[in-house]
PDB file of C-alpha atoms in Angstrom:
ATOM      1  CA  GLU S 661     -54.589-119.448   9.032  1.00  0.00           C
ATOM      2  CA  VAL S 662     -55.869-122.917  10.206  1.00  0.00           C
ATOM      3  CA  GLN S 663     -53.920-125.816   8.465  1.00  0.00           C
ATOM      4  CA  LEU S 664     -53.934-129.498   8.805  1.00  0.00           C
ATOM      5  CA  VAL S 665     -51.290-131.626   6.993  1.00  0.00           C
ATOM      6  CA  GLU S 666     -51.383-135.388   7.115  1.00  0.00           C
ATOM      7  CA  SER S 667     -48.324-137.558   6.400  1.00  0.00           C
ATOM      8  CA  GLY S 668     -47.404-141.169   6.838  1.00  0.00           C
ATOM      9  CA  GLY S 669     -49.545-142.879   4.300  1.00  0.00           C
ATOM     10  CA  GLY S 670     -48.196-145.369   1.797  1.00  0.00           C
ATOM     11  CA  LEU S 671     -48.200-148.878   0.715  1.00  0.00           C
ATOM     12  CA  VAL S 672     -48.370-151.645   3.355  1.00  0.00           C
ATOM     13  CA  GLN S 673     -48.897-155.398   3.385  1.00  0.00           C
ATOM     14  CA  PRO S 674     -51.895-157.081   5.020  1.00  0.00           C
ATOM     15  CA  GLY S 675     -51.259-157.563   8.746  1.00  0.00           C
ATOM     16  CA  GLY S 676     -48.833-154.755   8.787  1.00  0.00           C
ATOM     17  CA  SER S 677     -48.828-151.451  10.674  1.00  0.00           C
ATOM     18  CA  LEU S 678     -48.674-147.620   9.873  1.00  0.00           C
ATOM     19  CA  ARG S 679     -48.757-144.472  11.678  1.00  0.00           C
ATOM     20  CA  LEU S 680     -50.322-141.456  10.326  1.00  0.00           C
ATOM     21  CA  SER S 681     -49.413-137.887  11.483  1.00  0.00           C
ATOM     22  CA  CYS S 682     -51.272-134.661  11.168  1.00  0.00           C
ATOM     23  CA  GLU S 683     -49.479-131.422  11.916  1.00  0.00           C
ATOM     24  CA  VAL S 684     -51.840-128.520  12.718  1.00  0.00           C
ATOM     25  CA  SER S 685     -51.195-124.896  12.840  1.00  0.00           C
ATOM     26  CA  GLY S 686     -53.297-121.748  13.220  1.00  0.00           C
ATOM     27  CA  PHE S 687     -54.905-123.099  16.339  1.00  0.00           C
ATOM     28  CA  THR S 688     -54.240-124.894  19.545  1.00  0.00           C
ATOM     29  CA  LEU S 689     -54.667-128.718  19.258  1.00  0.00           C
ATOM     30  CA  SER S 690     -55.576-129.167  22.859  1.00  0.00           C
ATOM     31  CA  TYR S 691     -58.578-126.780  22.620  1.00  0.00           C
ATOM     32  CA  TYR S 692     -60.384-128.983  20.133  1.00  0.00           C
ATOM     33  CA  TRP S 693     -61.884-132.444  19.530  1.00  0.00           C
ATOM     34  CA  MET S 694     -60.139-133.983  16.659  1.00  0.00           C
ATOM     35  CA  HIS S 695     -61.128-136.828  14.302  1.00  0.00           C
ATOM     36  CA  TRP S 696     -59.892-139.210  11.660  1.00  0.00           C
ATOM     37  CA  VAL S 697     -62.259-139.568   8.709  1.00  0.00           C
ATOM     38  CA  ARG S 698     -61.508-141.955   5.811  1.00  0.00           C
ATOM     39  CA  GLN S 699     -62.816-142.629   2.203  1.00  0.00           C
ATOM     40  CA  ALA S 700     -62.157-145.638   0.271  1.00  0.00           C
ATOM     41  CA  PRO S 701     -61.496-145.159  -3.404  1.00  0.00           C
ATOM     42  CA  GLY S 702     -64.651-144.131  -5.122  1.00  0.00           C
ATOM     43  CA  LYS S 703     -66.728-144.482  -2.071  1.00  0.00           C
ATOM     44  CA  GLY S 704     -68.269-142.318   0.662  1.00  0.00           C
ATOM     45  CA  LEU S 705     -66.924-140.854   3.992  1.00  0.00           C
ATOM     46  CA  GLU S 706     -66.448-143.073   7.049  1.00  0.00           C
ATOM     47  CA  TRP S 707     -65.788-141.773  10.495  1.00  0.00           C
ATOM     48  CA  VAL S 708     -62.898-143.540  12.090  1.00  0.00           C
ATOM     49  CA  SER S 709     -61.874-142.020  15.427  1.00  0.00           C
ATOM     50  CA  PHE S 710     -62.037-139.221  17.873  1.00  0.00           C
ATOM     51  CA  ILE S 711     -59.970-137.626  20.701  1.00  0.00           C
ATOM     52  CA  HIS S 712     -61.363-135.332  23.255  1.00  0.00           C
ATOM     53  CA  THR S 713     -59.825-132.218  24.515  1.00  0.00           C
ATOM     54  CA  ASP S 714     -58.703-134.091  27.593  1.00  0.00           C
ATOM     55  CA  GLY S 715     -56.440-136.112  25.567  1.00  0.00           C
ATOM     56  CA  THR S 716     -57.462-139.379  26.864  1.00  0.00           C
ATOM     57  CA  THR S 717     -61.126-139.873  25.957  1.00  0.00           C
ATOM     58  CA  THR S 718     -61.147-141.572  22.621  1.00  0.00           C
ATOM     59  CA  ARG S 719     -63.710-143.388  20.459  1.00  0.00           C
ATOM     60  CA  TYR S 720     -63.495-145.653  17.358  1.00  0.00           C
ATOM     61  CA  GLY S 721     -65.595-146.989  14.632  1.00  0.00           C
ATOM     62  CA  ASP S 722     -66.464-150.723  14.875  1.00  0.00           C
ATOM     63  CA  SER S 723     -64.506-151.595  11.771  1.00  0.00           C
ATOM     64  CA  VAL S 724     -61.181-150.343  13.432  1.00  0.00           C
ATOM     65  CA  LYS S 725     -61.791-151.011  17.069  1.00  0.00           C
ATOM     66  CA  GLY S 726     -58.990-152.761  18.669  1.00  0.00           C
ATOM     67  CA  ARG S 727     -56.702-152.236  15.868  1.00  0.00           C
ATOM     68  CA  PHE S 728     -56.253-148.376  15.490  1.00  0.00           C
ATOM     69  CA  SER S 729     -55.279-146.048  18.179  1.00  0.00           C
ATOM     70  CA  ILE S 730     -55.551-142.133  18.195  1.00  0.00           C
ATOM     71  CA  SER S 731     -53.221-139.934  20.146  1.00  0.00           C
ATOM     72  CA  ARG S 732     -51.755-136.450  20.133  1.00  0.00           C
ATOM     73  CA  ASP S 733     -48.681-134.545  21.037  1.00  0.00           C
ATOM     74  CA  THR S 734     -49.679-131.022  21.918  1.00  0.00           C
ATOM     75  CA  ALA S 735     -46.182-129.771  22.313  1.00  0.00           C
ATOM     76  CA  LYS S 736     -45.776-130.590  18.650  1.00  0.00           C
ATOM     77  CA  ASN S 737     -49.268-129.771  17.597  1.00  0.00           C
ATOM     78  CA  THR S 738     -49.682-133.093  16.100  1.00  0.00           C
ATOM     79  CA  LEU S 739     -52.339-135.681  16.059  1.00  0.00           C
ATOM     80  CA  PHE S 740     -51.627-139.349  15.216  1.00  0.00           C
ATOM     81  CA  LEU S 741     -53.415-142.601  14.170  1.00  0.00           C
ATOM     82  CA  GLN S 742     -51.611-145.676  14.762  1.00  0.00           C
ATOM     83  CA  MET S 743     -52.994-148.486  12.454  1.00  0.00           C
ATOM     84  CA  ASN S 744     -52.192-152.114  13.255  1.00  0.00           C
ATOM     85  CA  THR S 745     -53.197-155.387  11.669  1.00  0.00           C
ATOM     86  CA  LEU S 746     -54.194-153.640   8.613  1.00  0.00           C
ATOM     87  CA  ARG S 747     -56.576-155.276   5.972  1.00  0.00           C
ATOM     88  CA  ALA S 748     -57.270-154.514   2.299  1.00  0.00           C
ATOM     89  CA  GLU S 749     -60.513-152.874   3.390  1.00  0.00           C
ATOM     90  CA  ASP S 750     -58.415-150.195   5.229  1.00  0.00           C
ATOM     91  CA  THR S 751     -57.319-148.767   1.935  1.00  0.00           C
ATOM     92  CA  ALA S 752     -58.536-145.266   1.857  1.00  0.00           C
ATOM     93  CA  VAL S 753     -57.587-141.658   2.030  1.00  0.00           C
ATOM     94  CA  TYR S 754     -57.390-140.678   5.601  1.00  0.00           C
ATOM     95  CA  TYR S 755     -58.364-137.229   6.630  1.00  0.00           C
ATOM     96  CA  CYS S 756     -57.501-135.476   9.749  1.00  0.00           C
ATOM     97  CA  VAL S 757     -60.436-133.265  10.868  1.00  0.00           C
ATOM     98  CA  ARG S 758     -60.961-130.541  13.405  1.00  0.00           C
ATOM     99  CA  ASP S 759     -64.321-130.517  15.232  1.00  0.00           C
ATOM    100  CA  GLY S 760     -65.468-127.022  15.834  1.00  0.00           C
ATOM    101  CA  GLY S 761     -68.031-127.981  18.296  1.00  0.00           C
ATOM    102  CA  ASN S 762     -71.643-127.252  17.234  1.00  0.00           C
ATOM    103  CA  VAL S 763     -70.321-125.926  13.928  1.00  0.00           C
ATOM    104  CA  GLY S 764     -69.284-129.405  12.870  1.00  0.00           C
ATOM    105  CA  PHE S 765     -66.165-130.624  11.094  1.00  0.00           C
ATOM    106  CA  ASP S 766     -64.929-127.230  10.098  1.00  0.00           C
ATOM    107  CA  TYR S 767     -61.416-127.749   8.871  1.00  0.00           C
ATOM    108  CA  TRP S 768     -60.058-130.868   6.999  1.00  0.00           C
ATOM    109  CA  GLY S 769     -56.532-131.872   5.969  1.00  0.00           C
ATOM    110  CA  GLN S 770     -55.813-132.731   2.393  1.00  0.00           C
ATOM    111  CA  GLY S 771     -55.800-136.453   3.154  1.00  0.00           C
ATOM    112  CA  THR S 772     -53.181-139.124   3.030  1.00  0.00           C
ATOM    113  CA  LEU S 773     -53.593-142.297   0.967  1.00  0.00           C
ATOM    114  CA  VAL S 774     -53.136-145.738   2.668  1.00  0.00           C
ATOM    115  CA  THR S 775     -53.002-148.756   0.447  1.00  0.00           C
ATOM    116  CA  VAL S 776     -53.078-152.227   1.943  1.00  0.00           C
ATOM    117  CA  SER S 777     -51.936-154.757  -0.638  1.00  0.00           C
ATOM    118  CA  SER S 778     -49.380-157.659  -1.077  1.00  0.00           C
TER     119      SER S 778
ATOM    120  CA  GLU X 712     -75.665-146.931  15.031  1.00  0.00           C
ATOM    121  CA  ILE X 713     -77.685-144.262  13.268  1.00  0.00           C
ATOM    122  CA  VAL X 714     -78.111-144.811   9.490  1.00  0.00           C
ATOM    123  CA  LEU X 715     -78.453-141.778   7.196  1.00  0.00           C
ATOM    124  CA  THR X 716     -80.137-142.339   4.112  1.00  0.00           C
ATOM    125  CA  GLN X 717     -79.555-139.767   1.241  1.00  0.00           C
ATOM    126  CA  SER X 718     -81.784-139.398  -1.846  1.00  0.00           C
ATOM    127  CA  PRO X 719     -81.554-139.202  -4.563  1.00  0.00           C
ATOM    128  CA  ALA X 720     -78.294-140.907  -5.385  1.00  0.00           C
ATOM    129  CA  THR X 721     -77.795-138.900  -8.361  1.00  0.00           C
ATOM    130  CA  LEU X 722     -79.346-135.541  -9.385  1.00  0.00           C
ATOM    131  CA  SER X 723     -79.021-134.176 -12.838  1.00  0.00           C
ATOM    132  CA  LEU X 724     -79.779-130.304 -13.092  1.00  0.00           C
ATOM    133  CA  SER X 725     -78.818-127.413 -15.224  1.00  0.00           C
ATOM    134  CA  PRO X 726     -77.166-124.255 -13.924  1.00  0.00           C
ATOM    135  CA  GLY X 727     -79.669-121.754 -12.693  1.00  0.00           C
ATOM    136  CA  GLU X 728     -82.006-124.491 -11.474  1.00  0.00           C
ATOM    137  CA  ARG X 729     -82.917-125.395  -7.905  1.00  0.00           C
ATOM    138  CA  ALA X 730     -81.639-128.539  -6.217  1.00  0.00           C
ATOM    139  CA  THR X 731     -83.277-130.310  -3.335  1.00  0.00           C
ATOM    140  CA  LEU X 732     -81.256-133.054  -1.587  1.00  0.00           C
ATOM    141  CA  SER X 733     -82.720-135.176   1.201  1.00  0.00           C
ATOM    142  CA  CYS X 734     -81.296-137.040   4.145  1.00  0.00           C
ATOM    143  CA  GLY X 735     -83.257-139.263   6.315  1.00  0.00           C
ATOM    144  CA  ALA X 736     -82.154-140.619   9.761  1.00  0.00           C
ATOM    145  CA  SER X 737     -83.013-143.990  11.189  1.00  0.00           C
ATOM    146  CA  GLN X 738     -83.775-142.285  14.527  1.00  0.00           C
ATOM    147  CA  SER X 739     -84.244-138.718  15.841  1.00  0.00           C
ATOM    148  CA  ILE X 740     -81.029-136.737  15.816  1.00  0.00           C
ATOM    149  CA  ASN X 741     -82.746-133.447  16.914  1.00  0.00           C
ATOM    150  CA  ASN X 742     -80.938-130.893  14.756  1.00  0.00           C
ATOM    151  CA  TYR X 743     -77.430-132.317  14.933  1.00  0.00           C
ATOM    152  CA  LEU X 744     -76.970-132.608  11.296  1.00  0.00           C
ATOM    153  CA  ALA X 745     -74.251-131.174   9.066  1.00  0.00           C
ATOM    154  CA  TRP X 746     -73.896-131.043   5.171  1.00  0.00           C
ATOM    155  CA  TYR X 747     -70.624-131.167   3.344  1.00  0.00           C
ATOM    156  CA  GLN X 748     -69.669-130.679  -0.207  1.00  0.00           C
ATOM    157  CA  GLN X 749     -66.910-132.598  -1.845  1.00  0.00           C
ATOM    158  CA  LYS X 750     -65.398-131.983  -5.338  1.00  0.00           C
ATOM    159  CA  PRO X 751     -63.034-134.575  -7.063  1.00  0.00           C
ATOM    160  CA  GLY X 752     -59.640-134.798  -5.459  1.00  0.00           C
ATOM    161  CA  GLN X 753     -60.547-132.378  -2.648  1.00  0.00           C
ATOM    162  CA  ALA X 754     -61.369-132.738   0.965  1.00  0.00           C
ATOM    163  CA  PRO X 755     -65.009-132.263   2.045  1.00  0.00           C
ATOM    164  CA  ARG X 756     -66.151-128.655   2.979  1.00  0.00           C
ATOM    165  CA  LEU X 757     -68.511-127.906   5.624  1.00  0.00           C
ATOM    166  CA  LEU X 758     -71.617-126.105   4.295  1.00  0.00           C
ATOM    167  CA  ILE X 759     -74.383-126.305   6.879  1.00  0.00           C
ATOM    168  CA  PHE X 760     -74.307-127.138  10.672  1.00  0.00           C
ATOM    169  CA  ASP X 761     -76.999-127.827  13.214  1.00  0.00           C
ATOM    170  CA  ALA X 762     -79.337-128.510  10.276  1.00  0.00           C
ATOM    171  CA  SER X 763     -79.915-124.875   9.101  1.00  0.00           C
ATOM    172  CA  ASN X 764     -76.790-122.705   9.843  1.00  0.00           C
ATOM    173  CA  ARG X 765     -74.454-121.770   7.095  1.00  0.00           C
ATOM    174  CA  ALA X 766     -70.860-122.148   7.747  1.00  0.00           C
ATOM    175  CA  THR X 767     -68.518-119.201   7.404  1.00  0.00           C
ATOM    176  CA  GLY X 768     -68.171-118.087   3.789  1.00  0.00           C
ATOM    177  CA  ILE X 769     -70.918-120.260   2.464  1.00  0.00           C
ATOM    178  CA  PRO X 770     -73.113-118.451  -0.147  1.00  0.00           C
ATOM    179  CA  ALA X 771     -76.735-117.791   0.758  1.00  0.00           C
ATOM    180  CA  ARG X 772     -77.920-119.852  -2.164  1.00  0.00           C
ATOM    181  CA  PHE X 773     -77.193-122.816   0.133  1.00  0.00           C
ATOM    182  CA  SER X 774     -79.748-123.459   2.950  1.00  0.00           C
ATOM    183  CA  GLY X 775     -80.651-126.306   5.246  1.00  0.00           C
ATOM    184  CA  SER X 776     -83.881-127.433   6.974  1.00  0.00           C
ATOM    185  CA  GLY X 777     -85.386-130.063   9.000  1.00  0.00           C
ATOM    186  CA  SER X 778     -85.210-131.637  12.425  1.00  0.00           C
ATOM    187  CA  GLY X 779     -85.775-135.019  14.012  1.00  0.00           C
ATOM    188  CA  THR X 780     -85.392-137.496  11.268  1.00  0.00           C
ATOM    189  CA  ASP X 781     -86.054-135.631   7.948  1.00  0.00           C
ATOM    190  CA  PHE X 782     -83.561-133.073   6.537  1.00  0.00           C
ATOM    191  CA  THR X 783     -83.107-131.063   3.311  1.00  0.00           C
ATOM    192  CA  LEU X 784     -80.353-129.187   1.667  1.00  0.00           C
ATOM    193  CA  THR X 785     -81.604-126.696  -0.884  1.00  0.00           C
ATOM    194  CA  ILE X 786     -79.209-125.003  -3.457  1.00  0.00           C
ATOM    195  CA  SER X 787     -81.086-122.221  -5.325  1.00  0.00           C
ATOM    196  CA  ASN X 788     -79.929-120.905  -8.672  1.00  0.00           C
ATOM    197  CA  LEU X 789     -77.239-123.442  -9.250  1.00  0.00           C
ATOM    198  CA  GLU X 790     -73.723-122.314 -10.186  1.00  0.00           C
ATOM    199  CA  PRO X 791     -71.355-124.389 -12.323  1.00  0.00           C
ATOM    200  CA  GLU X 792     -69.053-124.688  -9.260  1.00  0.00           C
ATOM    201  CA  ASP X 793     -71.896-126.373  -7.198  1.00  0.00           C
ATOM    202  CA  PHE X 794     -71.817-129.709  -9.125  1.00  0.00           C
ATOM    203  CA  ALA X 795     -70.158-131.935  -6.583  1.00  0.00           C
ATOM    204  CA  VAL X 796     -71.058-134.780  -4.253  1.00  0.00           C
ATOM    205  CA  TYR X 797     -73.024-133.789  -1.012  1.00  0.00           C
ATOM    206  CA  TYR X 798     -73.067-135.722   2.278  1.00  0.00           C
ATOM    207  CA  CYS X 799     -74.913-135.395   5.405  1.00  0.00           C
ATOM    208  CA  GLN X 800     -73.475-136.226   8.776  1.00  0.00           C
ATOM    209  CA  GLN X 801     -75.022-136.683  12.214  1.00  0.00           C
ATOM    210  CA  ARG X 802     -73.368-135.951  15.539  1.00  0.00           C
ATOM    211  CA  SER X 803     -76.234-136.893  17.820  1.00  0.00           C
ATOM    212  CA  ASN X 804     -74.959-140.283  18.782  1.00  0.00           C
ATOM    213  CA  TRP X 805     -71.715-142.193  18.650  1.00  0.00           C
ATOM    214  CA  PRO X 806     -70.448-143.376  16.289  1.00  0.00           C
ATOM    215  CA  TYR X 807     -70.847-140.249  14.104  1.00  0.00           C
ATOM    216  CA  THR X 808     -72.131-141.323  10.779  1.00  0.00           C
ATOM    217  CA  PHE X 809     -72.321-140.002   7.292  1.00  0.00           C
ATOM    218  CA  GLY X 810     -74.959-140.560   4.529  1.00  0.00           C
ATOM    219  CA  GLN X 811     -73.715-142.379   1.425  1.00  0.00           C
ATOM    220  CA  GLY X 812     -73.882-139.192  -0.592  1.00  0.00           C
ATOM    221  CA  THR X 813     -75.807-137.521  -3.452  1.00  0.00           C
ATOM    222  CA  LYS X 814     -73.963-136.680  -6.640  1.00  0.00           C
ATOM    223  CA  LEU X 815     -75.210-133.439  -8.334  1.00  0.00           C
ATOM    224  CA  GLU X 816     -74.291-133.665 -11.902  1.00  0.00           C
ATOM    225  CA  ILE X 817     -74.643-131.239 -14.754  1.00  0.00           C
ATOM    226  CA  LYS X 818     -77.696-132.155 -17.012  1.00  0.00           C
TER     227      LYS X 818
END
């Protein structure tokens, strides 16, 4: 059974940092593109970041470019999102998502809430 | 960035009726469009990929159509569990983008 379990969310002050983790099971992390997608309270979905199967090719949304960094540890089957210089507008539920290729975003984690506030 | 515009913002229908949701792209995305369903407190669920292909386990009452810039998600014979928010998403160009969502509510 495919599972994605995020952790690491919480309350952080503006300007602070947080690292999200996503432990996956039921599939091999290195075989799939992976993404982070976020959803601000009461708002829609926003794509945040992507990592290729090669582990080095990454992309970021304009709103997080230069502040967030995606990475993975294939030995631990874990995806990460390092978030620096956090802003109030980064407050959201962050979802870890598997990219099934042409089938789209086929598996999602349950999400982890990040709240940026003083 | 490709902008996806969904309409209507809210759709009020009764169980048993047919729902038609639209998604328009600011430029051609071929058929690289997916639809997701999200219920309160839950993660989104993949319904349709490549504009018209149902994902695994999705009931036949869900169907997708369109190509280029205009896409439609049709839900025939609405069931009570279908009332939710629906998002379209394109994977033609980076950054991948989502529409703003259509809320399907019970009339």
